[in-house]
């Protein structure tokens, strides 16, 4: 009987200890955001970054990502800041402040810029399509659909010929915009889901298939395209300008 009594005594002691220990209440996203914003305004960037990280642990928040990037920039952690700005632009491609800050951080970190090459129209089309999220393109398609529907309805009710022709022309243009917006939404969605980019968090060498070190290492804050992974903590990478491709240490990369 003594072993049983001893076991019961231990279980009771454990239960009492757990019951007596204070449980920290889980802060709501609203409270975390308020604490993070307050810390940032008071120049406590370390606390702000911690609160923003906790907030993002609850789910994606574009403004929290952007503010976290600002906090890391103030803490002189450029790779982390670049990562946050890249993630902000992944979810909100039209976020102009994040795009500007990203370029500024890359310039400060000595990351070479990658100007878009090719024909002007092709470059413009890519920037326009991928510069907006799939949701933004879907909204444009809905607006164009509504305009086409209203124009069609009014064209059957008006008696003047020139008004009917004008409305039918408007309807045709709206249909073209709707189709183009649907295609752009699909392309933007595919780009989002197939994203395979990462930011280099620390200096790392690039090796070829044989393990030979390549002359151009990756810089902290540099964005690269990633591919397959090997079992030796190696990830296939290609720089955005396509000039360097090989294998890099997976532990030095942070997926966007």
Short mmCIF file of C-alpha atoms in Angstrom, two decimals:
data_model
loop_
_atom_site.label_atom_id
_atom_site.label_comp_id
_atom_site.label_asym_id
_atom_site.label_seq_id
_atom_site.Cartn_x
_atom_site.Cartn_y
_atom_site.Cartn_z
CA UNK A 1 0.00 0.00 0.00
CA UNK A 2 2.86 2.40 0.66
CA UNK A 3 3.98 2.69 -3.00
CA UNK A 4 0.39 3.50 -3.99
CA UNK A 5 0.06 6.18 -1.28
CA UNK A 6 3.41 7.64 -2.31
CA UNK A 7 2.30 7.80 -5.96
CA UNK A 8 -1.00 9.46 -5.01
CA UNK A 9 0.88 12.00 -2.91
CA UNK A 10 3.15 12.88 -5.84
CA UNK A 11 0.21 13.27 -8.22
CA UNK A 12 -1.57 15.55 -5.75
CA UNK A 13 1.54 17.69 -5.31
CA UNK A 14 1.95 18.07 -9.08
CA UNK A 15 -1.72 19.04 -9.53
CA UNK A 16 -1.51 21.63 -6.75
CA UNK A 17 1.68 23.11 -8.23
CA UNK A 18 0.12 23.44 -11.67
CA UNK A 19 -3.05 24.97 -10.24
CA UNK A 20 -1.09 27.46 -8.16
CA UNK A 21 1.25 28.56 -10.97
CA UNK A 22 0.14 31.82 -12.60
CA UNK A 23 -1.06 31.45 -16.18
CA UNK A 24 -0.18 34.36 -18.40
CA UNK A 25 -3.28 35.46 -20.29
CA UNK A 26 -2.89 35.34 -24.05
CA UNK A 27 -2.94 38.82 -25.49
CA UNK A 28 -5.39 39.56 -28.28
CA UNK A 29 -4.09 40.73 -31.69
CA UNK A 30 -5.51 44.20 -30.99
CA UNK A 31 -3.57 44.48 -27.71
CA UNK A 32 -0.37 43.15 -29.31
CA UNK A 33 -0.67 45.66 -32.14
CA UNK A 34 -1.28 48.52 -29.70
CA UNK A 35 1.75 47.49 -27.62
CA UNK A 36 3.93 47.17 -30.72
CA UNK A 37 2.86 50.54 -32.13
CA UNK A 38 3.37 52.21 -28.76
CA UNK A 39 6.85 50.71 -28.36
CA UNK A 40 7.80 51.85 -31.86
CA UNK A 41 6.58 55.39 -31.23
CA UNK A 42 8.68 55.48 -28.05
CA UNK A 43 11.78 54.31 -29.97
CA UNK A 44 11.78 50.94 -28.19
CA UNK A 45 12.37 49.08 -31.44
CA UNK A 46 13.43 45.81 -29.81
CA UNK A 47 10.14 45.51 -27.89
CA UNK A 48 8.22 46.64 -30.97
CA UNK A 49 9.83 43.90 -33.06
CA UNK A 50 9.02 41.28 -30.41
CA UNK A 51 5.36 42.33 -30.25
CA UNK A 52 5.04 42.44 -34.04
CA UNK A 53 6.56 38.95 -34.24
CA UNK A 54 3.99 37.70 -31.72
CA UNK A 55 1.20 39.39 -33.67
CA UNK A 56 2.33 37.76 -36.91
CA UNK A 57 2.34 34.42 -35.12
CA UNK A 58 -1.46 34.76 -35.05
CA UNK A 59 -1.66 35.22 -38.83
CA UNK A 60 -0.58 37.43 -41.73
CA UNK A 61 -0.97 41.17 -41.19
CA UNK A 62 0.48 43.28 -44.00
CA UNK A 63 0.90 46.45 -41.96
CA UNK A 64 2.47 44.50 -39.09
CA UNK A 65 4.95 42.98 -41.56
CA UNK A 66 5.78 46.44 -42.90
CA UNK A 67 6.16 47.92 -39.40
CA UNK A 68 8.31 44.97 -38.35
CA UNK A 69 10.59 45.74 -41.27
CA UNK A 70 10.84 49.34 -40.08
CA UNK A 71 11.68 48.17 -36.56
CA UNK A 72 14.44 45.88 -37.83
CA UNK A 73 15.79 48.70 -39.99
CA UNK A 74 16.00 50.90 -36.88
CA UNK A 75 17.83 48.06 -35.14
CA UNK A 76 20.31 47.99 -38.06
CA UNK A 77 19.28 44.44 -38.95
CA UNK A 78 19.09 44.98 -42.70
CA UNK A 79 18.62 41.31 -43.75
CA UNK A 80 15.60 40.99 -41.45
CA UNK A 81 14.22 44.32 -42.64
CA UNK A 82 14.60 43.26 -46.28
CA UNK A 83 12.88 39.96 -45.53
CA UNK A 84 9.92 41.77 -43.97
CA UNK A 85 9.61 44.20 -46.89
CA UNK A 86 9.80 41.31 -49.37
CA UNK A 87 7.04 39.49 -47.47
CA UNK A 88 4.96 42.67 -47.38
CA UNK A 89 5.25 43.00 -51.15
CA UNK A 90 4.36 39.35 -51.61
CA UNK A 91 1.00 39.89 -49.93
CA UNK A 92 0.54 43.50 -51.09
CA UNK A 93 2.53 44.04 -54.32
CA UNK A 94 1.24 47.62 -54.67
CA UNK A 95 2.59 48.69 -51.23
CA UNK A 96 4.68 51.67 -52.40
CA UNK A 97 6.30 52.42 -49.02
CA UNK A 98 7.53 48.83 -48.67
CA UNK A 99 8.93 48.90 -52.21
CA UNK A 100 10.75 52.16 -51.55
CA UNK A 101 12.15 50.97 -48.20
CA UNK A 102 13.23 47.68 -49.77
CA UNK A 103 15.27 49.48 -52.42
CA UNK A 104 16.77 51.77 -49.77
CA UNK A 105 17.78 48.81 -47.58
CA UNK A 106 19.26 46.92 -50.52
CA UNK A 107 21.31 49.96 -51.50
CA UNK A 108 22.54 50.41 -47.92
CA UNK A 109 23.44 46.71 -47.68
CA UNK A 110 25.38 46.90 -50.96
CA UNK A 111 22.99 44.56 -52.76
CA UNK A 112 23.23 45.07 -56.55
CA UNK A 113 19.98 46.27 -58.10
CA UNK A 114 18.43 44.23 -60.88
CA UNK A 115 17.00 46.51 -63.55
CA UNK A 116 14.29 44.90 -65.67
CA UNK A 117 15.46 44.06 -69.15
CA UNK A 118 13.55 43.43 -72.35
CA UNK A 119 11.11 45.34 -74.49
CA UNK A 120 9.37 48.29 -72.88
CA UNK A 121 5.86 46.92 -73.38
CA UNK A 122 6.76 43.50 -71.93
CA UNK A 123 8.43 45.08 -68.89
CA UNK A 124 5.47 47.41 -68.37
CA UNK A 125 2.97 44.54 -68.66
CA UNK A 126 4.85 42.40 -66.12
CA UNK A 127 5.16 45.30 -63.69
CA UNK A 128 1.45 46.06 -64.05
CA UNK A 129 0.28 42.45 -63.65
CA UNK A 130 2.56 41.44 -60.79
CA UNK A 131 2.40 44.87 -59.18
CA UNK A 132 -1.12 44.08 -57.94
CA UNK A 133 -2.46 41.18 -55.92
CA UNK A 134 -4.91 38.58 -57.24
CA UNK A 135 -7.60 40.09 -54.99
CA UNK A 136 -7.08 43.54 -56.52
CA UNK A 137 -7.40 42.12 -60.03
CA UNK A 138 -10.51 40.15 -59.02
CA UNK A 139 -12.09 43.35 -57.69
CA UNK A 140 -11.36 45.11 -60.99
CA UNK A 141 -12.97 42.23 -62.85
CA UNK A 142 -16.11 42.52 -60.71
CA UNK A 143 -16.32 46.27 -61.30
CA UNK A 144 -15.88 45.78 -65.05
CA UNK A 145 -18.59 43.09 -65.02
CA UNK A 146 -20.97 45.45 -63.23
CA UNK A 147 -20.26 48.27 -65.70
CA UNK A 148 -20.84 45.92 -68.66
CA UNK A 149 -24.13 44.75 -67.15
CA UNK A 150 -25.42 48.28 -66.53
CA UNK A 151 -24.37 49.42 -70.01
CA UNK A 152 -26.15 46.45 -71.61
CA UNK A 153 -29.31 47.11 -69.62
CA UNK A 154 -29.40 50.82 -70.47
CA UNK A 155 -28.63 50.23 -74.16
CA UNK A 156 -31.94 48.33 -74.50
CA UNK A 157 -33.98 51.06 -72.82
CA UNK A 158 -32.70 54.22 -74.47
CA UNK A 159 -34.24 55.39 -77.71
CA UNK A 160 -31.47 57.53 -79.13
CA UNK A 161 -29.24 55.58 -81.45
CA UNK A 162 -25.99 57.36 -80.61
CA UNK A 163 -26.52 56.69 -76.90
CA UNK A 164 -27.14 53.01 -77.57
CA UNK A 165 -23.96 52.80 -79.66
CA UNK A 166 -21.95 54.59 -76.97
CA UNK A 167 -23.23 52.23 -74.28
CA UNK A 168 -22.48 49.17 -76.39
CA UNK A 169 -18.96 50.48 -76.96
CA UNK A 170 -18.60 50.98 -73.20
CA UNK A 171 -19.91 47.47 -72.63
CA UNK A 172 -17.34 46.04 -75.06
CA UNK A 173 -14.52 47.88 -73.34
CA UNK A 174 -15.73 46.71 -69.94
CA UNK A 175 -15.79 43.10 -71.16
CA UNK A 176 -12.20 43.44 -72.43
CA UNK A 177 -11.12 44.89 -69.08
CA UNK A 178 -12.96 42.10 -67.24
CA UNK A 179 -11.26 39.35 -69.27
CA UNK A 180 -7.83 41.00 -68.91
CA UNK A 181 -8.39 41.37 -65.15
CA UNK A 182 -9.37 37.71 -64.78
CA UNK A 183 -6.23 36.60 -66.66
CA UNK A 184 -4.08 38.96 -64.58
CA UNK A 185 -5.66 37.63 -61.37
CA UNK A 186 -4.81 34.08 -62.40
CA UNK A 187 -1.21 35.03 -63.21
CA UNK A 188 -0.81 36.97 -59.95
CA UNK A 189 -2.27 34.05 -57.99
CA UNK A 190 0.11 31.61 -59.66
CA UNK A 191 3.07 33.87 -58.89
CA UNK A 192 1.99 34.02 -55.23
CA UNK A 193 1.50 30.29 -54.76
CA UNK A 194 4.60 29.27 -56.70
CA UNK A 195 6.87 31.73 -54.88
CA UNK A 196 10.26 30.11 -54.31
CA UNK A 197 12.39 33.05 -53.27
CA UNK A 198 14.42 33.51 -50.10
CA UNK A 199 16.55 36.19 -48.46
CA UNK A 200 20.15 35.49 -47.45
CA UNK A 201 20.48 36.17 -43.73
CA UNK A 202 24.27 35.83 -43.39
CA UNK A 203 27.28 35.67 -45.73
CA UNK A 204 27.38 32.29 -47.40
CA UNK A 205 29.40 30.65 -50.13
CA UNK A 206 27.95 29.09 -53.25
CA UNK A 207 29.29 25.77 -54.52
CA UNK A 208 28.80 23.88 -57.75
CA UNK A 209 27.68 20.26 -58.13
CA UNK A 210 31.16 18.96 -57.28
CA UNK A 211 31.36 21.04 -54.09
CA UNK A 212 33.84 23.54 -55.52
CA UNK A 213 33.42 27.04 -54.09
CA UNK A 214 32.30 29.64 -56.63
CA UNK A 215 34.06 33.05 -56.63
CA UNK A 216 30.89 35.07 -55.89
CA UNK A 217 29.44 34.58 -52.37
CA UNK A 218 25.91 35.57 -51.40
CA UNK A 219 25.51 38.81 -49.45
CA UNK A 220 23.29 39.28 -46.37
CA UNK A 221 19.99 40.74 -47.54
CA UNK A 222 20.31 39.40 -51.09
CA UNK A 223 17.16 37.85 -52.57
CA UNK A 224 17.58 34.61 -54.52
CA UNK A 225 15.44 32.05 -56.30
CA UNK A 226 15.49 28.67 -54.55
CA UNK A 227 15.11 25.19 -55.96
CA UNK A 228 15.54 21.63 -54.77
CA UNK A 229 17.17 20.74 -51.46
CA UNK A 230 19.77 18.10 -50.69
CA UNK A 231 20.15 16.07 -47.54
CA UNK A 232 23.26 18.02 -46.49
CA UNK A 233 21.56 21.31 -45.60
CA UNK A 234 22.08 22.53 -49.15
CA UNK A 235 19.57 24.40 -51.33
CA UNK A 236 19.88 25.11 -55.03
CA UNK A 237 19.89 28.88 -55.61
CA UNK A 238 19.96 31.30 -58.51
CA UNK A 239 20.53 35.03 -58.11
CA UNK A 240 17.82 37.27 -59.54
CA UNK A 241 20.13 38.45 -62.34
CA UNK A 242 20.81 34.81 -63.24
CA UNK A 243 24.58 35.26 -63.06
CA UNK A 244 25.20 32.92 -60.11
CA UNK A 245 23.62 29.52 -59.59
CA UNK A 246 24.71 26.63 -57.43
CA UNK A 247 24.23 25.33 -53.90
CA UNK A 248 24.07 27.35 -50.68
CA UNK A 249 23.68 26.49 -46.99
CA UNK A 250 19.93 26.17 -46.28
CA UNK A 251 20.43 27.52 -42.76
CA UNK A 252 21.52 30.88 -44.13
CA UNK A 253 18.32 31.33 -46.17
CA UNK A 254 14.91 32.54 -44.97
CA UNK A 255 11.96 31.82 -47.26
CA UNK A 256 9.85 34.80 -48.31
#
